[in-house]
Short mmCIF file of C-alpha atoms in Angstrom, two decimals:
data_model
loop_
_atom_site.label_atom_id
_atom_site.label_comp_id
_atom_site.label_asym_id
_atom_site.label_seq_id
_atom_site.Cartn_x
_atom_site.Cartn_y
_atom_site.Cartn_z
CA MET A 280 143.67 79.74 95.09
CA LYS A 281 141.47 82.82 94.89
CA PRO A 282 138.42 82.64 92.58
CA ASP A 283 138.59 86.45 92.06
CA SER A 284 141.85 86.07 90.17
CA ILE A 285 140.73 83.14 88.06
CA GLY A 286 140.07 83.13 84.32
CA LYS A 287 136.74 83.11 82.52
CA HIS A 288 136.66 79.78 80.62
CA LEU A 289 135.48 76.83 82.67
CA LEU A 290 136.47 73.48 81.22
CA ILE A 291 134.93 70.43 82.89
CA GLY A 292 136.25 67.06 81.89
CA LEU A 293 133.88 64.18 82.68
CA GLY A 294 135.08 60.90 84.08
CA ASN A 295 135.18 58.66 87.20
CA PRO A 296 137.70 59.17 90.02
CA GLY A 297 139.90 56.33 91.12
CA PRO A 298 142.88 54.48 89.65
CA GLU A 299 140.74 51.65 88.33
CA TYR A 300 139.10 54.07 85.84
CA LYS A 301 142.13 56.11 84.98
CA LYS A 302 142.75 54.86 81.44
CA THR A 303 139.22 53.80 80.51
CA ARG A 304 137.28 55.07 77.50
CA HIS A 305 134.79 56.71 79.89
CA ASN A 306 137.55 58.95 81.33
CA ALA A 307 138.21 60.73 78.01
CA GLY A 308 137.16 64.02 79.57
CA PHE A 309 139.57 63.63 82.48
CA LEU A 310 142.38 62.75 80.06
CA VAL A 311 141.81 65.97 78.04
CA VAL A 312 141.90 68.33 80.98
CA GLU A 313 144.88 66.43 82.45
CA ALA A 314 146.69 66.91 79.12
CA LEU A 315 145.89 70.60 79.18
CA SER A 316 147.24 70.99 82.73
CA SER A 317 150.41 68.98 81.87
CA LEU A 318 151.11 71.18 78.83
CA SER A 319 150.73 74.28 81.00
CA GLY A 320 152.80 72.92 83.87
CA VAL A 321 150.05 73.23 86.51
CA ARG A 322 148.68 70.61 88.90
CA PHE A 323 145.21 69.77 90.07
CA LYS A 324 144.28 70.47 93.69
CA LYS A 325 141.25 69.62 95.72
CA PRO A 326 139.65 72.65 97.33
CA PHE A 327 138.48 72.12 100.91
CA LEU A 328 135.15 70.29 101.16
CA LYS A 329 134.51 70.52 97.37
CA PRO A 330 133.69 67.47 95.21
CA TRP A 331 136.06 68.25 92.38
CA LEU A 332 139.79 68.87 91.54
CA GLU A 333 140.69 72.18 89.95
CA THR A 334 143.66 74.06 88.49
CA VAL A 335 144.15 77.27 86.52
CA VAL A 336 145.88 78.01 83.25
CA SER A 337 146.45 81.75 83.20
CA CYS A 338 148.78 82.17 80.12
CA ALA A 339 147.69 84.66 77.36
CA GLU A 340 147.73 81.78 74.84
CA GLN A 341 144.51 80.46 76.38
CA GLY A 342 142.64 83.74 75.94
CA PRO A 343 142.78 87.03 77.82
CA ASP A 344 141.31 85.38 80.97
CA GLY A 345 142.92 82.02 80.82
CA MET A 346 140.98 78.80 81.73
CA VAL A 347 139.85 76.85 84.72
CA LEU A 348 140.25 73.03 84.45
CA ILE A 349 137.93 70.77 86.52
CA LYS A 350 137.72 67.08 87.26
CA PRO A 351 134.49 66.26 89.16
CA LEU A 352 134.79 63.61 91.91
CA THR A 353 131.08 62.78 91.80
CA TYR A 354 131.26 59.92 89.28
CA MET A 355 129.89 60.26 85.83
CA ASN A 356 126.19 59.90 86.43
CA ARG A 357 126.13 62.75 89.04
CA SER A 358 128.37 65.24 87.11
CA GLY A 359 125.58 67.86 86.99
CA THR A 360 125.68 68.36 90.74
CA VAL A 361 129.00 70.30 90.54
CA VAL A 362 128.29 72.66 87.64
CA GLU A 363 126.18 75.37 89.37
CA PRO A 364 128.55 75.58 92.32
CA LEU A 365 131.50 75.87 89.87
CA LEU A 366 129.80 78.58 87.85
CA ARG A 367 129.29 80.56 91.14
CA ARG A 368 132.76 79.95 92.52
CA PHE A 369 134.48 81.18 89.37
CA ARG A 370 132.03 83.93 88.59
CA THR A 371 131.43 82.77 85.08
CA ASP A 372 128.44 81.93 82.91
CA LEU A 373 127.07 79.28 80.57
CA ALA A 374 128.61 81.01 77.53
CA SER A 375 132.08 80.21 78.98
CA LEU A 376 131.34 76.67 80.00
CA ILE A 377 132.92 73.84 77.98
CA VAL A 378 132.23 70.22 78.90
CA ILE A 379 134.43 67.43 77.51
CA TYR A 380 133.20 63.80 77.53
CA ASP A 381 133.26 60.45 75.70
CA THR A 382 130.71 59.35 73.19
CA LEU A 383 129.81 56.05 71.61
CA ASP A 384 128.48 57.83 68.56
CA LEU A 385 131.93 58.65 67.11
CA SER A 386 134.74 56.27 66.30
CA ALA A 387 138.00 56.53 68.19
CA GLY A 388 140.23 59.31 66.84
CA ARG A 389 137.30 61.64 66.05
CA ILE A 390 135.76 64.48 68.03
CA ARG A 391 132.65 66.64 67.72
CA ILE A 392 132.01 70.13 69.04
CA ARG A 393 128.48 71.40 69.64
CA PRO A 394 127.10 74.58 71.21
CA SER A 395 123.96 72.78 72.60
CA GLY A 396 121.94 69.62 72.26
CA SER A 397 120.60 66.68 74.17
CA GLY A 398 122.56 64.23 76.22
CA GLY A 399 122.37 61.61 73.53
CA GLY A 400 122.52 58.83 76.07
CA GLN A 401 125.63 60.15 77.75
CA LYS A 402 124.64 60.18 81.44
CA GLY A 403 127.08 62.82 82.51
CA ILE A 404 125.83 65.34 79.96
CA SER A 405 122.22 64.35 80.82
CA SER A 406 122.95 65.02 84.47
CA ILE A 407 124.32 68.50 83.70
CA ILE A 408 121.30 69.34 81.44
CA GLU A 409 118.99 68.25 84.24
CA HIS A 410 120.70 70.31 86.96
CA LEU A 411 121.08 73.44 84.79
CA ASN A 412 117.66 73.14 83.24
CA THR A 413 119.22 73.89 79.83
CA ASP A 414 121.28 72.29 77.17
CA ALA A 415 122.79 75.53 75.94
CA PHE A 416 126.43 74.99 76.79
CA MET A 417 129.40 74.09 74.63
CA ARG A 418 130.69 70.52 74.63
CA ILE A 419 133.47 68.47 73.01
CA ALA A 420 132.62 64.77 72.46
CA VAL A 421 135.57 62.42 72.21
CA GLY A 422 134.84 59.30 70.15
CA VAL A 423 135.27 55.86 71.74
CA GLY A 424 133.26 53.83 69.24
CA ARG A 425 130.70 51.09 70.03
CA PRO A 426 131.13 47.48 71.07
CA ASP A 427 129.86 44.72 68.84
CA LYS A 428 126.89 43.99 71.09
CA LYS A 429 124.59 46.51 72.66
CA GLU A 430 124.52 44.72 76.04
CA GLU A 431 128.32 45.20 76.34
CA VAL A 432 128.21 48.98 76.43
CA ILE A 433 128.92 49.35 80.23
CA SER A 434 131.93 47.01 80.14
CA TRP A 435 133.07 48.69 76.90
CA VAL A 436 133.17 52.28 78.26
CA LEU A 437 134.68 51.12 81.53
CA GLY A 438 137.39 49.11 79.58
CA CYS A 439 140.74 50.37 78.29
CA PRO A 440 141.51 50.72 74.53
CA GLU A 441 144.44 48.65 73.27
CA GLY A 442 146.64 48.43 70.15
CA GLU A 443 145.49 50.33 67.13
CA GLU A 444 142.39 51.56 68.94
CA LEU A 445 144.58 53.04 71.69
CA THR A 446 146.58 54.96 69.12
CA LEU A 447 143.36 56.37 67.56
CA PHE A 448 141.95 57.14 71.09
CA ARG A 449 145.05 59.13 71.94
CA GLN A 450 144.77 61.03 68.64
CA GLY A 451 141.19 61.95 69.65
CA ILE A 452 142.40 63.21 72.97
CA ASP A 453 145.02 65.33 71.26
CA LEU A 454 142.45 66.77 68.95
CA ALA A 455 140.19 67.59 71.85
CA VAL A 456 143.05 69.34 73.66
CA LYS A 457 143.67 71.63 70.63
CA ALA A 458 139.92 72.20 70.13
CA ALA A 459 139.48 73.19 73.75
CA SER A 460 142.22 75.71 73.52
CA ASP A 461 140.79 77.09 70.35
CA LEU A 462 137.29 77.44 71.86
CA CYS A 463 138.76 79.78 74.44
CA LEU A 464 139.91 82.08 71.67
CA ASN A 465 137.49 81.77 68.75
CA PRO A 466 133.74 81.52 68.10
CA VAL A 467 132.25 78.03 68.43
CA GLU A 468 131.09 77.91 64.82
CA GLN A 469 134.62 78.57 63.58
CA VAL A 470 136.12 75.86 65.75
CA MET A 471 133.36 73.40 64.75
CA SER A 472 134.29 73.93 61.12
CA LEU A 473 137.90 73.10 61.91
CA TYR A 474 137.37 69.95 63.95
CA ASN A 475 134.00 68.33 63.26
CA GLY A 476 134.57 65.47 60.84
CA ARG A 477 138.38 65.68 61.11
CA LYS A 478 140.39 62.60 61.63
#
């Protein structure tokens, strides 16, 4: 896989590696980039000695330069350590970076697109902001809702949705997949108007 031939848009889905985390709420970012890769018929590969999995979607439908899909293997709280090396490897810039992650601040089934902003308590986003020394990058937040009690947050995000919540969660993943593709083709403000607040 030659970085010289790879597209411009860099989509990083946040999550935790390992089968025990695969279907958890905290892995919403992984689920979105996995869905994008599946739709395009491409598979993730681990580059030698790199702490992430990567794959490339090069079809014209994803913009003139296509997109690079990334799953960091650093665990959520250290997500920021991979971003600068990825920007260098794929010769892209912050304007083409899109980070996808879960948020407690939205109910399941909803997403929110922002061009910048604080981590809002999401440790993966906070780690990226810390390592880049800026919050000026696009992101798609996938709602997972909040548990009834504040002290249950960790077990909530590391748990798996079920029943009606699972249906809504999957709808949110599907929305984020569409929004990610749209962000590769259209201005962020336009895409925000289409998806923010949508159910």
